[in-house]
GROMACS .gro file of C-alpha atoms in nm:
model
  408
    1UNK     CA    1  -9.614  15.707 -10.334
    2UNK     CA    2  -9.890  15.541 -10.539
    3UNK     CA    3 -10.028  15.611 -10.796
    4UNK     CA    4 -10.365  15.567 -10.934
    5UNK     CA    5 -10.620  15.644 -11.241
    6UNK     CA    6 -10.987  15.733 -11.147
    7UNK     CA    7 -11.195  15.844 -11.491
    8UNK     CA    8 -10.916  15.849 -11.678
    9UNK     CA    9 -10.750  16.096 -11.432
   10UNK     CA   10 -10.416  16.003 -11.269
   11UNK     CA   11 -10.422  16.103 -10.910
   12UNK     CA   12 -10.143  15.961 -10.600
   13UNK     CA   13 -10.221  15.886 -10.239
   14UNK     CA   14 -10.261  16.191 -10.128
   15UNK     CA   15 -10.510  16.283 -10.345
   16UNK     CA   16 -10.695  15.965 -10.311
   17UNK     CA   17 -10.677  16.049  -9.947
   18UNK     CA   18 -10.874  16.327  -9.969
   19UNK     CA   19 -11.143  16.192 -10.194
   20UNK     CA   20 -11.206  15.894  -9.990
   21UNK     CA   21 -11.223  16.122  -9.651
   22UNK     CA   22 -11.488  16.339  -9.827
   23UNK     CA   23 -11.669  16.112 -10.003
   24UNK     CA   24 -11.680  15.828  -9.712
   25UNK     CA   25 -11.674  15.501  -9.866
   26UNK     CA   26 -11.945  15.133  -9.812
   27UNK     CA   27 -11.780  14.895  -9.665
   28UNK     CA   28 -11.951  14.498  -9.688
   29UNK     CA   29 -12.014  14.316  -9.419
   30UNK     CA   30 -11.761  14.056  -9.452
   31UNK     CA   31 -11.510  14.302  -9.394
   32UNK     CA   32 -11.642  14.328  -9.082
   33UNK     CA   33 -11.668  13.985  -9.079
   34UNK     CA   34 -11.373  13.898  -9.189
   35UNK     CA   35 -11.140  14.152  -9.005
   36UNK     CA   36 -11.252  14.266  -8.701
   37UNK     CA   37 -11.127  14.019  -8.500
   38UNK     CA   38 -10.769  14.080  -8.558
   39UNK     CA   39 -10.796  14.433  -8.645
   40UNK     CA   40 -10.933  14.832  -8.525
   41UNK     CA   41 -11.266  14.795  -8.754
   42UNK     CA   42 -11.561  14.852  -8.535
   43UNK     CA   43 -11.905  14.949  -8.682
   44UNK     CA   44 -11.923  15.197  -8.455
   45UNK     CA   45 -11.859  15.564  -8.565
   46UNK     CA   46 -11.712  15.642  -8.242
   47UNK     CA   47 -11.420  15.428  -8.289
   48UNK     CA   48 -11.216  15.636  -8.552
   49UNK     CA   49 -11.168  15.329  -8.790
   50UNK     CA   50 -10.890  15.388  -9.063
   51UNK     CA   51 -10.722  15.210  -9.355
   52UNK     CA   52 -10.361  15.189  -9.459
   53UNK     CA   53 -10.352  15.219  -9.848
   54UNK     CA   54 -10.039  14.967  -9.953
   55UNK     CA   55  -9.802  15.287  -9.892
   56UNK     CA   56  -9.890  15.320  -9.564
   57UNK     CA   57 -10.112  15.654  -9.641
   58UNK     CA   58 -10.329  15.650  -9.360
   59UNK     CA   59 -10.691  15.759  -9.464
   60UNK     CA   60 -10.990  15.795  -9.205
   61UNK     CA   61 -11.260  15.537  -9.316
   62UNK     CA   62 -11.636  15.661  -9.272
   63UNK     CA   63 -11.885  15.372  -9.384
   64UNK     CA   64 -12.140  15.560  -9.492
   65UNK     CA   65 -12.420  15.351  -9.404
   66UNK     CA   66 -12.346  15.319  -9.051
   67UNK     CA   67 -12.275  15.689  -9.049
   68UNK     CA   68 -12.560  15.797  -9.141
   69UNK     CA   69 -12.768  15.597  -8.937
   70UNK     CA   70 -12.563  15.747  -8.674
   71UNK     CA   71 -12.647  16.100  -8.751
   72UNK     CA   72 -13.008  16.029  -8.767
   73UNK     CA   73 -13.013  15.870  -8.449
   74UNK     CA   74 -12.779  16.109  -8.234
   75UNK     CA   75 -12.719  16.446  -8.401
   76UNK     CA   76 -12.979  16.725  -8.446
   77UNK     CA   77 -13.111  16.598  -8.765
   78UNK     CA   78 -13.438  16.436  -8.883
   79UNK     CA   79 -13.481  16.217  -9.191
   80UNK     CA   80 -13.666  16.501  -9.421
   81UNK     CA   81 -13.318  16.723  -9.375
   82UNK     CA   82 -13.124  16.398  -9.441
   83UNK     CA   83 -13.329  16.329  -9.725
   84UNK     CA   84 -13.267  16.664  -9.849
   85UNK     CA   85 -12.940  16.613  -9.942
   86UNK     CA   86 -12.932  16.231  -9.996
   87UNK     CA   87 -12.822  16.368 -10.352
   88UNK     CA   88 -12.530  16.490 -10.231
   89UNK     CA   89 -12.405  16.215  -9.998
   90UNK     CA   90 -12.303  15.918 -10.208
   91UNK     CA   91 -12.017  15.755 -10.301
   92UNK     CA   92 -11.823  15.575 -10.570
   93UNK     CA   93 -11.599  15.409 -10.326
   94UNK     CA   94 -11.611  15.086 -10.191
   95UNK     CA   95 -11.447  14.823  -9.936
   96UNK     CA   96 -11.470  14.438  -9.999
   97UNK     CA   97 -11.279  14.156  -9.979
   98UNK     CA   98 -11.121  13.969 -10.224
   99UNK     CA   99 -10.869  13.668 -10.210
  100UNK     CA  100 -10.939  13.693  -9.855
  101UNK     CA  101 -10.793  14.111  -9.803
  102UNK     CA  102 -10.912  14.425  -9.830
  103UNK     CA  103 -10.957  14.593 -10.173
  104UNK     CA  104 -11.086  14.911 -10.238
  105UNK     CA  105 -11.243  15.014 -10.540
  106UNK     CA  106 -11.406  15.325 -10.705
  107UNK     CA  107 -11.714  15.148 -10.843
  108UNK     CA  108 -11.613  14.872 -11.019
  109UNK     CA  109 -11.263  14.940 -11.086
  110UNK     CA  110 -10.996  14.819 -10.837
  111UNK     CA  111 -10.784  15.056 -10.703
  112UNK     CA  112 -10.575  14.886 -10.395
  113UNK     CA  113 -10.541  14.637 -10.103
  114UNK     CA  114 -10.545  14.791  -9.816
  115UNK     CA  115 -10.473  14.708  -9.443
  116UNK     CA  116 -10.618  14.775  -9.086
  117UNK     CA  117 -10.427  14.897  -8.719
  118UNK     CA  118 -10.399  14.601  -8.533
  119UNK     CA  119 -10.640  14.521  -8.299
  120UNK     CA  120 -10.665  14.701  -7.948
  121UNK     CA  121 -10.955  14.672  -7.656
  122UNK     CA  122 -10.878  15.027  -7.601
  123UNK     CA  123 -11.277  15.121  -7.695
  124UNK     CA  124 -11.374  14.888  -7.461
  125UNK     CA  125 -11.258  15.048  -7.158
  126UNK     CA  126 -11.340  15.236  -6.855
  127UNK     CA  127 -11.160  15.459  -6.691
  128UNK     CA  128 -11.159  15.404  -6.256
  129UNK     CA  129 -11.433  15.684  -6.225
  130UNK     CA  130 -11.646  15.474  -6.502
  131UNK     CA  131 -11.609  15.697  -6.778
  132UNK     CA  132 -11.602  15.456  -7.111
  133UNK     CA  133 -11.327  15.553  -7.335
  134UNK     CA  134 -11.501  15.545  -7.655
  135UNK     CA  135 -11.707  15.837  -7.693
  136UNK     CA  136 -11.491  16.052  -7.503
  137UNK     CA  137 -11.137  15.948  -7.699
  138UNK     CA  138 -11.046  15.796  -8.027
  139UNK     CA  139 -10.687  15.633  -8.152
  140UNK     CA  140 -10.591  15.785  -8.494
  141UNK     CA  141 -10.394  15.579  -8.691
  142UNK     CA  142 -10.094  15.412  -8.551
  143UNK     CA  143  -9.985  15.659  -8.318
  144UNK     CA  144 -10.232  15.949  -8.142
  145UNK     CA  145 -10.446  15.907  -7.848
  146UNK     CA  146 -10.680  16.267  -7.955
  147UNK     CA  147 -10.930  16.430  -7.751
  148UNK     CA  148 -11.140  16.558  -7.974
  149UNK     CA  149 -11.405  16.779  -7.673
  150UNK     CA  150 -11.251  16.758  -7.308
  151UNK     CA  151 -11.446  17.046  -7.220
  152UNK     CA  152 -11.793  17.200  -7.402
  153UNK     CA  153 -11.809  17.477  -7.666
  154UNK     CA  154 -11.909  17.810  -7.459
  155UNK     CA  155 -11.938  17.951  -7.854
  156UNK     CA  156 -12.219  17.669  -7.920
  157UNK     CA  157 -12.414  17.647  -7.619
  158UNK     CA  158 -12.482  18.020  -7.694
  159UNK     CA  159 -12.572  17.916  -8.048
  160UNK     CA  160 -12.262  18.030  -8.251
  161UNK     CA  161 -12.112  17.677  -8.324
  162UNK     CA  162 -11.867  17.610  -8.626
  163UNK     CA  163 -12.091  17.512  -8.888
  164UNK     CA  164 -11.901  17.182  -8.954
  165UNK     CA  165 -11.839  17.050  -8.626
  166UNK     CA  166 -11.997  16.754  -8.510
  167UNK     CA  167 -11.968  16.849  -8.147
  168UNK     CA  168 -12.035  17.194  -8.157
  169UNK     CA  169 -12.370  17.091  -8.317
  170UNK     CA  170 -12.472  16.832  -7.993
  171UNK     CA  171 -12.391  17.112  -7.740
  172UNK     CA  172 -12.583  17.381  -7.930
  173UNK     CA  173 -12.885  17.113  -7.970
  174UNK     CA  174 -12.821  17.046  -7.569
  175UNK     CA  175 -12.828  17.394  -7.459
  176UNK     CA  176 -13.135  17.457  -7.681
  177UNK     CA  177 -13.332  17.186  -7.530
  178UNK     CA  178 -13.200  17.332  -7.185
  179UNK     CA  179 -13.094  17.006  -7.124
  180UNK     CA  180 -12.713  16.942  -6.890
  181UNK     CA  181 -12.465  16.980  -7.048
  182UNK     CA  182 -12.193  16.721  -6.971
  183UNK     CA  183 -11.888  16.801  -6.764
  184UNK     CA  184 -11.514  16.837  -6.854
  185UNK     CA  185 -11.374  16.529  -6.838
  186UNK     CA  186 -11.180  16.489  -6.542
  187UNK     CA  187 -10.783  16.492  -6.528
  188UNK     CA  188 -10.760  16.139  -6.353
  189UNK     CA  189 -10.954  15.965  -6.643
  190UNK     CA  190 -10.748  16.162  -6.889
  191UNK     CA  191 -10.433  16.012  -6.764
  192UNK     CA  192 -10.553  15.686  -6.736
  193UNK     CA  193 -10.635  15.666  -7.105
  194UNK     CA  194 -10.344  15.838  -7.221
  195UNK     CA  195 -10.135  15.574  -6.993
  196UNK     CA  196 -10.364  15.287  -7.151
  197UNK     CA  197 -10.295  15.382  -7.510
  198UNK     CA  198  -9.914  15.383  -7.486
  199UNK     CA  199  -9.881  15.105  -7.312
  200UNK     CA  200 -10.143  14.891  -7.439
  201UNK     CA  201 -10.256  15.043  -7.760
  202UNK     CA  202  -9.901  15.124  -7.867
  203UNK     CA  203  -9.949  15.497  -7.934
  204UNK     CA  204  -9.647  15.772  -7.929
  205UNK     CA  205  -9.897  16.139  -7.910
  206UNK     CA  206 -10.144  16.305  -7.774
  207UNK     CA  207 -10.365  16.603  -7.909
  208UNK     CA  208 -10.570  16.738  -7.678
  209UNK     CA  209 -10.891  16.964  -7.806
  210UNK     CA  210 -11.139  17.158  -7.620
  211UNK     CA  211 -11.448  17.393  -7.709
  212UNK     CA  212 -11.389  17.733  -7.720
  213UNK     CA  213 -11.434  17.921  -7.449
  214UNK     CA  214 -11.491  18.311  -7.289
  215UNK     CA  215 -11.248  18.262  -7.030
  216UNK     CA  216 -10.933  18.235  -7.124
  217UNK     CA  217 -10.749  18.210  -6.733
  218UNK     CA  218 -11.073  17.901  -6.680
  219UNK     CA  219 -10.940  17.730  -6.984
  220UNK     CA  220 -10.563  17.813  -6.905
  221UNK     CA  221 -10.607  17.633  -6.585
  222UNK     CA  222 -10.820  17.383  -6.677
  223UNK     CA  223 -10.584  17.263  -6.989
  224UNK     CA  224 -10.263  17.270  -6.699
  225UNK     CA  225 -10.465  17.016  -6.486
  226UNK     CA  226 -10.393  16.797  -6.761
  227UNK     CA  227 -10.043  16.879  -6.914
  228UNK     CA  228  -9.813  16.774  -6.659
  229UNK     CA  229  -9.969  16.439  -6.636
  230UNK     CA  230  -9.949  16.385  -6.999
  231UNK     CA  231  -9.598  16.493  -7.043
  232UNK     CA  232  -9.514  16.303  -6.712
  233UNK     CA  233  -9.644  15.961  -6.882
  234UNK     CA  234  -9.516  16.059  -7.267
  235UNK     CA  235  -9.157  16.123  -7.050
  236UNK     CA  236  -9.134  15.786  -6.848
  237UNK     CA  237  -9.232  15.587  -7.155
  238UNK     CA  238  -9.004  15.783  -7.365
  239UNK     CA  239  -9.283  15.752  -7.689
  240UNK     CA  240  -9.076  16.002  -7.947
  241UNK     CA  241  -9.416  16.168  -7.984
  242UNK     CA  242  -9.560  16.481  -7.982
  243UNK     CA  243  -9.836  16.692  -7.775
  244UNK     CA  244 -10.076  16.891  -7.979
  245UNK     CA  245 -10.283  17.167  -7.799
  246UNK     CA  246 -10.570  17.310  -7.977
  247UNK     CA  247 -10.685  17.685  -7.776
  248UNK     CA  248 -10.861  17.947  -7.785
  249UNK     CA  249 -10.616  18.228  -7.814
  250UNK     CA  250 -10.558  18.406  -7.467
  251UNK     CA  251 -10.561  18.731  -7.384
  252UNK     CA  252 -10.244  18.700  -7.157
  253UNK     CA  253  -9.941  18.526  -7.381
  254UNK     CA  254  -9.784  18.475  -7.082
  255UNK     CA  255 -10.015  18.131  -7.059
  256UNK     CA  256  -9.865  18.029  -7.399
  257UNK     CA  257  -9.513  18.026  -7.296
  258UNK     CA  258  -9.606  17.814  -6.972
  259UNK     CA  259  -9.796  17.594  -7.222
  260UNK     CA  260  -9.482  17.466  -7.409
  261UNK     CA  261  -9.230  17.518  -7.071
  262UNK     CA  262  -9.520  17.208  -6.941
  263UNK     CA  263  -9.447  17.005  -7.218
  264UNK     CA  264  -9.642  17.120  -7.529
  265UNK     CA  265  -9.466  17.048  -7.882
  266UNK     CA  266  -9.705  17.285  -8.090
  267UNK     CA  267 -10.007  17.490  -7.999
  268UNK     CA  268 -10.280  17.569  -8.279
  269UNK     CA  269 -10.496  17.855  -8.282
  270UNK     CA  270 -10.739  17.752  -8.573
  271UNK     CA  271 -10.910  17.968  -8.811
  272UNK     CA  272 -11.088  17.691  -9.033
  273UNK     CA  273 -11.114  17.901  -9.284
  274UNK     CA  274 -10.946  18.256  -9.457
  275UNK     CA  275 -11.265  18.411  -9.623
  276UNK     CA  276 -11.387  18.631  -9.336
  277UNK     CA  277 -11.733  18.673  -9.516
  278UNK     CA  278 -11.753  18.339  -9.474
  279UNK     CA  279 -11.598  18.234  -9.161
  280UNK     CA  280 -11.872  18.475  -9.026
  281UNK     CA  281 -12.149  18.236  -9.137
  282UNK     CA  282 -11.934  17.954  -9.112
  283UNK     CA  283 -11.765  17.991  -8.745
  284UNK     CA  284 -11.949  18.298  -8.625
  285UNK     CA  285 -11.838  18.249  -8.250
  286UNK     CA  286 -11.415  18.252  -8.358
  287UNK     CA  287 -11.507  18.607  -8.574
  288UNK     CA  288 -11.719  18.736  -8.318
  289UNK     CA  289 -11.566  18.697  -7.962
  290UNK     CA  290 -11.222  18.582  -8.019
  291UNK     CA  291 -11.224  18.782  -8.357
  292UNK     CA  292 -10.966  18.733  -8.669
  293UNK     CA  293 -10.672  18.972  -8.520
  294UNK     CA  294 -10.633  18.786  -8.213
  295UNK     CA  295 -10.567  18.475  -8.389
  296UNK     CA  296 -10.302  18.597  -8.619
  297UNK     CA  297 -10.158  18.787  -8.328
  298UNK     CA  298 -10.143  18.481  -8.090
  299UNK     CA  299 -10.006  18.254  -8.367
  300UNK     CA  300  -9.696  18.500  -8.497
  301UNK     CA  301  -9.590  18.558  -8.150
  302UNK     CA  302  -9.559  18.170  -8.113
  303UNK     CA  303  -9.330  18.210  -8.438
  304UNK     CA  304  -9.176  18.449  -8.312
  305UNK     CA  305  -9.040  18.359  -8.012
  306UNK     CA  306  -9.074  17.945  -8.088
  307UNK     CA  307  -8.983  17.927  -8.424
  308UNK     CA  308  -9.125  17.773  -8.779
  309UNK     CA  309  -9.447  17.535  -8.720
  310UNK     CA  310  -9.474  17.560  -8.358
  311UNK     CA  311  -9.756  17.760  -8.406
  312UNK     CA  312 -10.034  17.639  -8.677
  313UNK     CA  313 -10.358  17.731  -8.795
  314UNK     CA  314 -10.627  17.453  -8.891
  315UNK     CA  315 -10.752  17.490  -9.199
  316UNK     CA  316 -11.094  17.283  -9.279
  317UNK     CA  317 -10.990  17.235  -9.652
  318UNK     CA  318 -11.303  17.234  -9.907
  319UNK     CA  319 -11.547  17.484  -9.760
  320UNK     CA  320 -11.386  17.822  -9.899
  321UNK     CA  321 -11.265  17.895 -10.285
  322UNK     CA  322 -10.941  17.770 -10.347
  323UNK     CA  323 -10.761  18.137 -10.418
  324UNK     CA  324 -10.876  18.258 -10.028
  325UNK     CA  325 -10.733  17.943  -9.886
  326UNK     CA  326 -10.416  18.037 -10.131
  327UNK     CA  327 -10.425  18.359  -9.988
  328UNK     CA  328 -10.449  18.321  -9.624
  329UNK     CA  329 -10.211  18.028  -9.641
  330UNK     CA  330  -9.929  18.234  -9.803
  331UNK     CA  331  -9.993  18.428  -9.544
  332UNK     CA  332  -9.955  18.222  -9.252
  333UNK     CA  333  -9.642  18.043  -9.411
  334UNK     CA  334  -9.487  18.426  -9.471
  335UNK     CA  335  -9.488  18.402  -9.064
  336UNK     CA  336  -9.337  18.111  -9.010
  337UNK     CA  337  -9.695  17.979  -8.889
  338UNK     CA  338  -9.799  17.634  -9.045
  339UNK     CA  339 -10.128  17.600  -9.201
  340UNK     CA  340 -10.231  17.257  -9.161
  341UNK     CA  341 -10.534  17.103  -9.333
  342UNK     CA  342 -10.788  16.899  -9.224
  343UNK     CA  343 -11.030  16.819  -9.537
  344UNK     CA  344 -11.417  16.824  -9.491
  345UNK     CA  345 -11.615  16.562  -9.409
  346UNK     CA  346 -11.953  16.672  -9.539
  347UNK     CA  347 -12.147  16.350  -9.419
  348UNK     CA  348 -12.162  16.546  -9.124
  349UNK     CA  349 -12.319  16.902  -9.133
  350UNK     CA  350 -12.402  17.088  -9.436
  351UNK     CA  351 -12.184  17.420  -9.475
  352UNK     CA  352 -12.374  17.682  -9.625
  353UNK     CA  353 -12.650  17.478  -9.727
  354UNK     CA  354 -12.415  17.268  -9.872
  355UNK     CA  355 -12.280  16.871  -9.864
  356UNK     CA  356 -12.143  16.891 -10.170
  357UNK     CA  357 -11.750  16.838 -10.160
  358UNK     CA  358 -11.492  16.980 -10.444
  359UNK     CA  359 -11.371  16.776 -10.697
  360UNK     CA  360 -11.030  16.651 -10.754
  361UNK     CA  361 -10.903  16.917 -10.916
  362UNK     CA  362 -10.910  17.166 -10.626
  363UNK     CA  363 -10.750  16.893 -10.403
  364UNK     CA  364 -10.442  16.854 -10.615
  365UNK     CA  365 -10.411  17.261 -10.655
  366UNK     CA  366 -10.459  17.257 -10.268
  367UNK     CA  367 -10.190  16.995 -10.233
  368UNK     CA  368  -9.922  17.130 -10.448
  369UNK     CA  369  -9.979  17.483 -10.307
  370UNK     CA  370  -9.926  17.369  -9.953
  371UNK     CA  371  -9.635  17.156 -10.080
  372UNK     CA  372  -9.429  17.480 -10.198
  373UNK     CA  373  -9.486  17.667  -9.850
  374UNK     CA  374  -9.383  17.375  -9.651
  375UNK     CA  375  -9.045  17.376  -9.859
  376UNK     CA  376  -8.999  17.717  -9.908
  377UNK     CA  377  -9.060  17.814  -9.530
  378UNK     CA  378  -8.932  17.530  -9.327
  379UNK     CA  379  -9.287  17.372  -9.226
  380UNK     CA  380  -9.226  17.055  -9.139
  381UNK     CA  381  -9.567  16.897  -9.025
  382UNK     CA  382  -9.605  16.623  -8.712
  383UNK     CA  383  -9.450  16.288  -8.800
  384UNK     CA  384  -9.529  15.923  -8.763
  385UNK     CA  385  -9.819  15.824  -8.967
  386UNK     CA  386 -10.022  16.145  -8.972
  387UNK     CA  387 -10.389  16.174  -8.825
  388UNK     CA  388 -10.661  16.073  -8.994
  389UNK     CA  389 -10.853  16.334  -9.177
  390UNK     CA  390 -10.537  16.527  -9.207
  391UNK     CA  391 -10.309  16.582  -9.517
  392UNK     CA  392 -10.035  16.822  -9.361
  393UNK     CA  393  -9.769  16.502  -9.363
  394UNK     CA  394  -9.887  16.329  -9.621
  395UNK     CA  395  -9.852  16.677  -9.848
  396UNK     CA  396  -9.503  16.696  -9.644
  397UNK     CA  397  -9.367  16.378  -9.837
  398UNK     CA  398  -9.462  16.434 -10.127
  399UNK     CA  399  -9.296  16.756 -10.174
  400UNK     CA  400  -8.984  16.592 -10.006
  401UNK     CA  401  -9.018  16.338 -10.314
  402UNK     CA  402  -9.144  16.545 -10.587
  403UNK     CA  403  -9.013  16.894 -10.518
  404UNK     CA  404  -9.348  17.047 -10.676
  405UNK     CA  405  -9.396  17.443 -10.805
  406UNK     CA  406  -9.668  17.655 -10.729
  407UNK     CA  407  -9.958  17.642 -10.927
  408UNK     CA  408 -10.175  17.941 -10.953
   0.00000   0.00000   0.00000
C-alpha cells in the first residue's frame, strides 16, 4: 500500500482515498485530451469516471468544475445557494499530465501517477426499448455494472428524502413541481445492460439499488422481475462476481430468504448513519416509516440464519461524530452484520447546512476502527477492486497487511 505525506502528515491509500472522494479533485483539459480516447474519462458526471492510484486503489474521480456546472444545471439548486457555500467546495487536488501520464498532486506537490479503466462504449448505448444506458447505469471501477435508482424514492416524492442523496433530491424536486415522475426501469433493458457489461465492458457484479418504498410485497416483486435474469446471465458467463441488493427492509422475512435462494450474494439494509437525532434530520423517511428497529431486526436475522457479512448496513461516513459511528458500528459487527462505508461526497447536497467534509484525522480513526471489526468478527467485504466511493475493501487490506488496534 502507498504511502504518502500531505502537510507534513503521512497518510496511505486509503486515506488518500477518502480525501480525494470528498474533496473532488480539477482535472486539465489535456487529460481529457490526452486520455479519453483509450480510456473511461468522460466529462460527463453521469459516467462514474475513476482513477487507479499506482496500487491499484480505486478512487471515484469528481472534476469539480464539470460537477458543479452539473448541479446548477440539473439538480434543485440555483447559483445564490451554490454561491453560499463556494467556501466550502474547493480543493487542493489536482489531475494533469506530465511526461505524457497522469499525475496527481495536492497543490503543487506531486503525489502519484495514476491510471484510467480501459475504454468501453458502454455509455453510449441503448437498450432495444431506447433507454440510453448512461443516466440510468454506471460501471464502477473494473468490475460492477450498479444501478444506482431502478425504481423512484416513495420517501422523497412525499418530501422525506435522505439529505445526501442526489436522487432522492430530483424526485422530491419532481413531485414538488407535480411534474411525472419517471418509471421503473423495465426488466428487459436491465438485462440487456447487465449482458452488455460482462461481455463487452468486462465486468464480474452487479448491485442493484432502488428508492425506498411503502410497499414492501410491490418492491419484493418488482426486485424478482429482475433477479433471475441477472443471476441467469452472471451464471452462463461464469463472472466470479457478486450481486448486491440494496432494500427496504420487509415486513415478511420470508421475501429475504427467496432473495438469496434467486441468486443474491448479500442484501443491505442501510442506515447511513447511527446518531438517531440526526438520522431524523438527515434521512427522516428510513426513521419515520421503516423506523430504526426494523432495520436492525431485518439485518441480524440475515446473520443469523446467513452468516457473517451477508447482511450489511451502509454507512455514509463523514456526516455523524466519529464516537456514534464507533458506536453503532461495534454494534453491527457484535452481530455478525458488516458495516460498510461509503464516504460523503459533499459537492452534492449540503447535510445539515453543511459541505464541509472532516479532516484527515477522523478518516484514519474511521479506518483503523473498521479495520479491527473486520478482523475480529470475520467481515470480509466484496472483492475485486472495490466500488468507487467505497472504503469497506480497501480498509479490508489493510488490516490483512497491517493488523491495526483499536483506537479510541
Amino acid at each position: 500500500m502507498n504511502g504518502y505525506t500531505i502537510n507534513g502528515e503521512d497518510l496511505d491509500s486509503v486515506d488518500l482515498k477518502c480525501l480525494l472522494i470528498s474533496r473532488g479533485v480539477n482535472v486539465d483539459k489535456e487529460v481529457y485530451n490526452l486520455f479519453s480516447p483509450t480510456n473511461r474519462l468522460n466529462i460527463s458526471p453521469l459516467t462514474c469516471n475513476c482513477i487507479f492510484l499506482s496500487d491499484g486503489t480505486l478512487v471515484q474521480l469528481t472534476d469539480m468544475k464539470f460537477h458543479l456546472r452539473y448541479l446548477m444545471g440539473v439538480l434543485s439548486w440555483n447559483n445564490l445557494k451554490l454561491l453560499r457555500y463556494a467556501s466550502q467546495l474547493g480543493t487542493p487536488f489536482h489531475l494533469k499530465v506530465v511526461n505524457s501520464k497522469p499525475a496527481l498532486f495536492h497543490e503543487k506537490t506531486f503525489l502519484d501517477f495514476v491510471s484510467f479503466p480501459v475504454y468501453t462504449d458502454f455509455y453510449k448505448q441503448k437498450t432495444s426499448s431506447g433507454l440510453p444506458f448512461a443516466g440510468n447505469t454506471v460501471i464502477q471501477g473494473r468490475d460492477w455494472v450498479a444501478f444506482q435508482c431502478l425504481w423512484v424514492c416513495e420517501y422523497a416524492t412525499c418530501g422525506k428524502a435522505c439529505e445526501f442523496c442526489f436522487s432522492g433530491d430530483a424526485f422530491q424536486s419532481i413531485a414538488k413541481k407535480g411534474k411525472s415522475l419517471p418509471k421503473p426501469v423495465s426488466p428487459a433493458d436491465v438485462e440487456e445492460i447487465v449482458e452488455y457489461g460482462m461481455n463487452t465492458a468486462g465486468c464480474s457484479s452487479v448491485q442493484i439499488t432502488g428508492g425506498s418504498t411503502y410497499d414492501g410485497l410491490a418492491e419484493y416483486e418488482s426486485i424478482m422481475s429482475y433477479l433471475p435474469k441477472i443471476t441467469n446471465l452472471m451464471g452462463k458467463q461464469d463472472t466470479g462476481g457478486e450481486l448486491l441488493l440494496y432494500i427496504t427492509p420487509p415486513d415478511d422475512t420470508a421475501f429475504i430468504d427467496t432473495y438469496f435462494l434467486s441468486g443474491a450474494d448479500r442484501i443491505a439494509c442501510s442506515l447511513e448513519l447511527w446518531d438517531e437525532s440526526r438520522a431524523k434530520v438527515i434521512t427522516p423517511g428510513k426513521i419515520e416509516f421503516t423506523t430504526r428497529k426494523k432495520h436492525l431486526d431485518t439485518l441480524e436475522y440475515i446473520s443469523l440464519k446467513y452468516g457473517p457479512g451477508k447482511g450489511f448496513s451502509n454507512f455514509i461516513i463523514g456526516i455523524e461524530d466519529f464516537e456514534t459511528l464507533k458506536t453503532g458500528a461495534e454494534y453491527l459487527s457484535e452481530r455478525g452484520i458488516m458495516p460498510s462505508a461509503s464516504i460523503w461526497m459533499p459537492m452534492g447536497r449540503p447535510v445539515q447546512g453543511n459541505m464541509k467534509p472532516p479532516e484527515l484525522s477522523y478518516y484514519k480513526r474511521v479506518k483503523e476502527l473498521f479495520a479491527e471489526l473486520y478482523q475480529k468478527y470475520g467481515l470480509e467485504p466484496v472483492a475485486n477492486s472495490g466500488l468507487n466511493v467505497c472504503v469497506e475493501r480497501d480498509i479490508w487490506n489493510y488490516s490483512c497487511m497491517s493488523a491495526p488496534v483499536l483506537k479510541n
